[in-house]
Tab-separated table of C-alpha atoms and ligand atoms in Angstrom:
chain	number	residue	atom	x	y	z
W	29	UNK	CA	215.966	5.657	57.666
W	30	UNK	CA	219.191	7.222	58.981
W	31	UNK	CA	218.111	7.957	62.341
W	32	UNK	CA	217.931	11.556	63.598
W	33	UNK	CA	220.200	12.790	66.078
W	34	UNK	CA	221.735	9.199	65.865
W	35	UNK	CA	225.307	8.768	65.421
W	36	UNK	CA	225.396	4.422	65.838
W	37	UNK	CA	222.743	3.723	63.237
W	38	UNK	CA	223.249	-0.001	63.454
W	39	UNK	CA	220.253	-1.869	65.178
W	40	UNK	CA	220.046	-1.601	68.785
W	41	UNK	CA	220.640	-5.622	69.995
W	42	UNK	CA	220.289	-6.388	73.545
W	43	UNK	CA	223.994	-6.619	73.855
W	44	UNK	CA	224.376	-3.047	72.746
W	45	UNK	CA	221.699	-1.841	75.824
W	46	UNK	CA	224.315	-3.404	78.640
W	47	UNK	CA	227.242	-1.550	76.151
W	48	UNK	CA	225.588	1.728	76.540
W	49	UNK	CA	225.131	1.321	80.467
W	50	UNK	CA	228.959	0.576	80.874
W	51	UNK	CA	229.575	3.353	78.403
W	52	UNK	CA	227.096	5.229	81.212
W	53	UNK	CA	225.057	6.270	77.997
W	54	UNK	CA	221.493	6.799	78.145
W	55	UNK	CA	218.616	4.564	76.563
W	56	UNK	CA	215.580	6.692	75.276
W	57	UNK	CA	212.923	3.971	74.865
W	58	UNK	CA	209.079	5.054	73.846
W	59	UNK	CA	206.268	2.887	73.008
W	60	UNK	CA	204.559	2.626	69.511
W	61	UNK	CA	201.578	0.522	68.513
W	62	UNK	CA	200.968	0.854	65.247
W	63	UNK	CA	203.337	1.111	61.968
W	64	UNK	CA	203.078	4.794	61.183
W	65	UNK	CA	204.017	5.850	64.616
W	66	UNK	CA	206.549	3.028	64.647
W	67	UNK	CA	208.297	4.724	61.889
W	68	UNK	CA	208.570	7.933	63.052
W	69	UNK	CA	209.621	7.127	66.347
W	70	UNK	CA	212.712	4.929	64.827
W	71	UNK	CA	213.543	7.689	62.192
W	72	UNK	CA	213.701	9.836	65.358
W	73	UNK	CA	216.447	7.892	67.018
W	74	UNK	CA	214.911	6.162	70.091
W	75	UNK	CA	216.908	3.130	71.281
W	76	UNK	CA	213.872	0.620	72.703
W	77	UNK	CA	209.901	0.928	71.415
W	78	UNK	CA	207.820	-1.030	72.991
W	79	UNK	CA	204.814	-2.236	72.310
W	80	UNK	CA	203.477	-1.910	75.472
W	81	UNK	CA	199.991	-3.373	76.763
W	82	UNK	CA	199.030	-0.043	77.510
W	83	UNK	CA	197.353	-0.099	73.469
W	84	UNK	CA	194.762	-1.139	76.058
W	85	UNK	CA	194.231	2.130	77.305
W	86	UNK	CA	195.827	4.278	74.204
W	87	UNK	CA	194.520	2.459	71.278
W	88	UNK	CA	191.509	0.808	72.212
W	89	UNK	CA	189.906	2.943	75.300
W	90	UNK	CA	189.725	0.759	78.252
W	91	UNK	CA	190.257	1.561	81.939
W	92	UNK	CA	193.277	-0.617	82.674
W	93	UNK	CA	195.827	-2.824	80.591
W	94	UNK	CA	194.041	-5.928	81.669
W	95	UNK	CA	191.702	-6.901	78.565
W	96	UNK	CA	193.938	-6.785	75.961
W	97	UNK	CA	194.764	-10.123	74.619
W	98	UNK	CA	197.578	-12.348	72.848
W	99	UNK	CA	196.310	-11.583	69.529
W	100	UNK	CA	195.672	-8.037	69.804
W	101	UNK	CA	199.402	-7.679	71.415
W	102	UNK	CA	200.618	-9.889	68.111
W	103	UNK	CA	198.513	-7.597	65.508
W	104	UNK	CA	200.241	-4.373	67.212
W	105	UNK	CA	203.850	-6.145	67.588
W	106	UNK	CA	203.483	-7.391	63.931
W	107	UNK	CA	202.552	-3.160	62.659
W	108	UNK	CA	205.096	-1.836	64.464
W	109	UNK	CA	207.919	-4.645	63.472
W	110	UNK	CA	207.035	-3.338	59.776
W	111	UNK	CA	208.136	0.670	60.524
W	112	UNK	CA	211.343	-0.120	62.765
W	113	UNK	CA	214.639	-0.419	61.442
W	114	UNK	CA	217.396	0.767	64.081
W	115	UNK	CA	215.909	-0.018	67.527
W	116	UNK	CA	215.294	-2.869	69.432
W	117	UNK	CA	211.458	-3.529	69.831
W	118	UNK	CA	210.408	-5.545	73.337
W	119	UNK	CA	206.663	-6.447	73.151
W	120	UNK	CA	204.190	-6.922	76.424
W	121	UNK	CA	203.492	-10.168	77.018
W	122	UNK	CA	199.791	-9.225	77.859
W	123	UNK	CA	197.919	-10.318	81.544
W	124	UNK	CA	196.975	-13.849	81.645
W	125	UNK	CA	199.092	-15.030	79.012
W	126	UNK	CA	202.356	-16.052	81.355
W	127	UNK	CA	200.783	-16.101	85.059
W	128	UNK	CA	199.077	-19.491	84.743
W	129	UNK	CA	201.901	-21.340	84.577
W	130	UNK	CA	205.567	-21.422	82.841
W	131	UNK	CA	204.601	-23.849	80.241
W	132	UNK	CA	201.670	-21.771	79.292
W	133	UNK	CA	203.766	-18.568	79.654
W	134	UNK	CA	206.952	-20.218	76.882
W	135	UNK	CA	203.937	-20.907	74.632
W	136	UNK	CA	202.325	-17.825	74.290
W	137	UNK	CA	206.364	-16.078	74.436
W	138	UNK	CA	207.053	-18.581	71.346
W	139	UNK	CA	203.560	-17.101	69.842
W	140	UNK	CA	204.244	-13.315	70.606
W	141	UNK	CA	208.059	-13.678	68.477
W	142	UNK	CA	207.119	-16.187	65.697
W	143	UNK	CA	204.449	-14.825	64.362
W	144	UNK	CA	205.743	-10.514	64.885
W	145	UNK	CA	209.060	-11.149	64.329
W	146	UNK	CA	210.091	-8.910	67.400
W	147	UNK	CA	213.366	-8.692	69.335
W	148	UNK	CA	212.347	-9.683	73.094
W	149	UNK	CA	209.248	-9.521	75.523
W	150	UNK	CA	208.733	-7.786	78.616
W	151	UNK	CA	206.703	-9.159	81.725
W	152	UNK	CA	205.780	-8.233	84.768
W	153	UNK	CA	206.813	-8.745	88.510
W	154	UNK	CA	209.758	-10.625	90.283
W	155	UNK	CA	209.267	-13.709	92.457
W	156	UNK	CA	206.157	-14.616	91.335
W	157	UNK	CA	206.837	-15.267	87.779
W	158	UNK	CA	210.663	-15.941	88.200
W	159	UNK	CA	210.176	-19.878	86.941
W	160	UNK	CA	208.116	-18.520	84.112
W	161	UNK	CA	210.938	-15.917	83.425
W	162	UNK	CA	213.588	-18.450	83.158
W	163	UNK	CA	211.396	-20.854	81.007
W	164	UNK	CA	211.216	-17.780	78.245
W	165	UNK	CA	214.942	-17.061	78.748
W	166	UNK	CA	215.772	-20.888	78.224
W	167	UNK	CA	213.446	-20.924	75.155
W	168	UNK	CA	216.537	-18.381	73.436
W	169	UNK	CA	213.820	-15.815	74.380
W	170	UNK	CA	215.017	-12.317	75.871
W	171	UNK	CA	213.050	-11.230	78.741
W	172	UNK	CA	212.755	-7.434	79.907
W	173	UNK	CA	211.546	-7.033	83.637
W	174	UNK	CA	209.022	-4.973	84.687
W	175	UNK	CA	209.283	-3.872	88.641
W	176	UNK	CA	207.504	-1.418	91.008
W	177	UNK	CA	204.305	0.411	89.748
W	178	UNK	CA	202.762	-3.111	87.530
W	179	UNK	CA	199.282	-2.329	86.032
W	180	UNK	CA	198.496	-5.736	84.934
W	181	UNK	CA	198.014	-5.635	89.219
W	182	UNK	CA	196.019	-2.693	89.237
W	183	UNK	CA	193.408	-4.799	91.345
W	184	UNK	CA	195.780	-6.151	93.670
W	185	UNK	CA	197.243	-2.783	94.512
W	186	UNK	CA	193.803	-0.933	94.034
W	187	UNK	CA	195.615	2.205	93.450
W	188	UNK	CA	198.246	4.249	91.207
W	189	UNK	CA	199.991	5.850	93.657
W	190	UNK	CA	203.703	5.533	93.720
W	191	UNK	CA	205.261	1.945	95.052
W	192	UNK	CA	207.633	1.059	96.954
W	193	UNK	CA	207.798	3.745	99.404
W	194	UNK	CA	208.050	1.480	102.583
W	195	UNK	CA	211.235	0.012	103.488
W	196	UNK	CA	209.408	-3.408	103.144
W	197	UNK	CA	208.477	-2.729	99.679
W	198	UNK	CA	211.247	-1.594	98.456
W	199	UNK	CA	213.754	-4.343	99.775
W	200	UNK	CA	211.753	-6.955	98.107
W	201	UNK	CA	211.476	-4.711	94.751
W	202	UNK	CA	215.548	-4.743	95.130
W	203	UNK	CA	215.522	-8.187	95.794
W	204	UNK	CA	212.900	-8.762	92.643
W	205	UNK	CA	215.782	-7.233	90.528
W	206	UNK	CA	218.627	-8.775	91.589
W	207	UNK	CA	216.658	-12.528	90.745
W	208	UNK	CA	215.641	-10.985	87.536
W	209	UNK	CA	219.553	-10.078	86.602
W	210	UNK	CA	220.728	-13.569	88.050
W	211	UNK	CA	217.981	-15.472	85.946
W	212	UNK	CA	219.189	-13.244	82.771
W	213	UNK	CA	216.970	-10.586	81.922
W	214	UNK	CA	218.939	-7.872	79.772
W	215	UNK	CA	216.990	-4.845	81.280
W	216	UNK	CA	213.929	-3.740	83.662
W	217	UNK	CA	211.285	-1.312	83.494
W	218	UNK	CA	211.018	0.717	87.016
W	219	UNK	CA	207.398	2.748	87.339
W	220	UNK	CA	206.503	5.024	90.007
W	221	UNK	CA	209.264	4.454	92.286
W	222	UNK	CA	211.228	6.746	94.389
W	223	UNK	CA	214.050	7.982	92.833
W	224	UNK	CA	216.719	7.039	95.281
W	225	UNK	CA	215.264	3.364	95.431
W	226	UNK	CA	215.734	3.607	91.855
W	227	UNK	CA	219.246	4.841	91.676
W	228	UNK	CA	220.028	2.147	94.439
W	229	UNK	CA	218.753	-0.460	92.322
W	230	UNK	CA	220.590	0.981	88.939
W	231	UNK	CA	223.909	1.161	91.247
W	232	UNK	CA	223.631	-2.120	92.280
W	233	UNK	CA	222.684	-3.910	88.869
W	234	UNK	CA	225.012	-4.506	85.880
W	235	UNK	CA	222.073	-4.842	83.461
W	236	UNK	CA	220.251	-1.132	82.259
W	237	UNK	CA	217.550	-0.352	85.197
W	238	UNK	CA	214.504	1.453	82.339
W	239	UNK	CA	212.664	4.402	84.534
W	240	UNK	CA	208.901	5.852	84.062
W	241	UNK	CA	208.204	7.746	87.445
W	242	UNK	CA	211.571	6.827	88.876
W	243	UNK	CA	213.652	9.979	88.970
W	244	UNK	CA	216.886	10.662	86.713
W	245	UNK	CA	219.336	8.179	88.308
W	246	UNK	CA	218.975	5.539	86.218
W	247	UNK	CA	219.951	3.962	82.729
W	248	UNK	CA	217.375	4.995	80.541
W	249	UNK	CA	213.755	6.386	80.602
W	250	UNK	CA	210.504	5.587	78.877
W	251	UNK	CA	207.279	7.029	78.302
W	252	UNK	CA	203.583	6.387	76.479
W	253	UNK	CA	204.356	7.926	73.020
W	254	UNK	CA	200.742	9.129	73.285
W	255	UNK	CA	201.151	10.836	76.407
W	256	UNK	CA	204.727	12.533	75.557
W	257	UNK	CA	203.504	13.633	72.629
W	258	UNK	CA	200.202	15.617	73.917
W	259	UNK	CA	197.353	13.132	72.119
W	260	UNK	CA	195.755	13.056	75.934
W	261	UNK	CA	194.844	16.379	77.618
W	262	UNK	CA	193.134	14.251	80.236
W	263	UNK	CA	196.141	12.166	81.702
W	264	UNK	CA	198.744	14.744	83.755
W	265	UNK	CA	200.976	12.766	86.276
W	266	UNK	CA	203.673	14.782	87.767
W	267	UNK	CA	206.912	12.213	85.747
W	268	UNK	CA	204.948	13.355	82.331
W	269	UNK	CA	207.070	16.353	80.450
W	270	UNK	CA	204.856	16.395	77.076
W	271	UNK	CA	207.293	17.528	74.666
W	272	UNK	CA	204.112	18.318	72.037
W	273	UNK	CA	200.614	20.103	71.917
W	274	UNK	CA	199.219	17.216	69.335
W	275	UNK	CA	195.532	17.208	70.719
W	276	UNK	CA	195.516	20.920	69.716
W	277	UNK	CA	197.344	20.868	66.811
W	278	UNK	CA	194.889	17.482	65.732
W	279	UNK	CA	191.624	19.393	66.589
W	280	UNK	CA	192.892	22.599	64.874
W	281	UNK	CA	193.564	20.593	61.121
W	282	UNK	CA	190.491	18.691	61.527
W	283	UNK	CA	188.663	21.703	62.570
W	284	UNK	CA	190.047	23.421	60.011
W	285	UNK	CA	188.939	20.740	57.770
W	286	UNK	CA	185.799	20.783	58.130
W	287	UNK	CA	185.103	24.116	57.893
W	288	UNK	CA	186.665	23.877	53.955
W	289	UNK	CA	184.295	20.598	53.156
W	290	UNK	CA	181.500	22.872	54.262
W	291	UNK	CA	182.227	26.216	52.727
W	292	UNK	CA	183.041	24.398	49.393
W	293	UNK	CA	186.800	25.754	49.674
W	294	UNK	CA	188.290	21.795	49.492
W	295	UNK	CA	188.849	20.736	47.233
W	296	UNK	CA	189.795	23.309	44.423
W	297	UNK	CA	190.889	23.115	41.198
W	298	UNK	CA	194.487	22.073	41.622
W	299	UNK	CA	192.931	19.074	43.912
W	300	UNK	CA	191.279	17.601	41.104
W	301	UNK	CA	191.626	15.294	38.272
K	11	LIG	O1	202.590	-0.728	78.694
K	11	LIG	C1	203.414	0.196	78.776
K	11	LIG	O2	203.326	1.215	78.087
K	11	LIG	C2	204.503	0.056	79.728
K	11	LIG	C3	205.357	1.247	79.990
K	11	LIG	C4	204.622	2.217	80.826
K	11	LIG	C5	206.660	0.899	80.579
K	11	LIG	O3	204.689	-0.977	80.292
């Protein structure tokens, strides 16, 4: 796969994200869960997929990100590693696998890139987690952040509204991201913060500050591959551009399918043996 629109087609390393930052080039990052999509998505030239522990909501139709589990992360990590050849592919560490303790957290880390063969994990929060975070790192393990906006503490926060918009918020969010660079994380994910906090924390940081819901002044963006692409009519939050109409252009071929099964018109002769 060349890589459309892609002039560096060698594979994106986590060395090459902090490159393009200094370089002040932008890092499109989506997320794919399953080969086929996987494929695409790399043929289209996008720098980080992730195979986020939102399959919990996308692929399998629950409410929040919280029931997925280790294995179910592994069998979508393990898909997508088989479609991707260019860009670097960061996998969810999913919720309860790396709160209990750090021990726990290296084990299940060790589990996630053994067995899918992908290029680093991301967790989430700052303090909290910080000796787990370190633990993963000295395990040769890198370690994406994941600030702001964290649904694995959807219950905690008991709302999606945007974070961080109090001053005491948002310092310890900055102060979350500076302990994440000092401990070695190569990158963080920012969701649903204000934009300026955003571009404060990007200024500040020499590693590539990741934004969903954060504004423009930042390193790189991500979104849901689902959601960019159109696949959910019923999910419209204001940081979503949907660059695609798929949920019509799905129900239209499979309407249209249908309609040939039952007037006899598929298949025809030349779709025969
Ligand atoms: O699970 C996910 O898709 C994510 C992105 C929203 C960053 O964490």
């Amino acid at each position: 796969m060349a890589g459309y629109l892609v002039e560096d087609t060698r594979k994106v390393t986590t060395h090459r994200l902090i490159e393009m930052k200094q370089q002040g080039k932008k890092i499109a990052m989506l997320t794919s869960y399953d080969y086929t999509m996987a494929r695409i998505v790399d043929g289209a030239g996008v720098d980080v997929i992730l195979i986020g522990d939102s399959a919990s909501n996308v692929m399998a139709g629950n409410t929040t990100t919280l029931p997925i589990t280790l294995n179910q992360m592994i069998y979508h990590a393990t898909s997508v590693m088989h479609g991707v050849e260019r860009a670097l592919v960061v996998c969810d560490m999913p919720f309860g696998s790396y709160q209990v303790n750090p021990t726990e957290g290296v084990t299940n880390a060790i589990r996630i890139m053994k067995e899918s063969g992908c290029d680093a994990l991301k967790l989430e929060g700052g303090a909290e987690i910080i000796d787990t975070v370190k633990a993963i790192l000295a395990a040769g393990i890198p370690v994406m952040g994941h600030l702001g906006l964290t649904p694995q503490s959807i219950n905690k926060f008991g709302t999606y509204a945007v974070r961080a918009k109090d001053e005491t918020e948002a310092e310890k969010l900055v102060a979350d991201a500076h302990l994440l660079e000092e401990a070695g994380c190569f990158a963080i994910v920012l969701e649903k913060i204000p934009a300026a906090l955003a571009g404060r924390v990007a200024s500040e940081l020499h590693i590539p500050i990741i934004g969903i819901g954060a504004g423009s002044q930042v390193d790189g963006q991500v979104l849901v591959v689902n959601d960019m692409l159109g696949m959910n009519k019923g999910f419209s939050p204001k940081f979503l551009r949907r660059y695609a109409d798929l949920h019509t252009v799905m129900t239209d071929a499979i309407g249209q399918y249908v309609s040939d099964v039952k007037a006899r018109t598929f298949p025809d002769e030349n779709e025969q043996y």
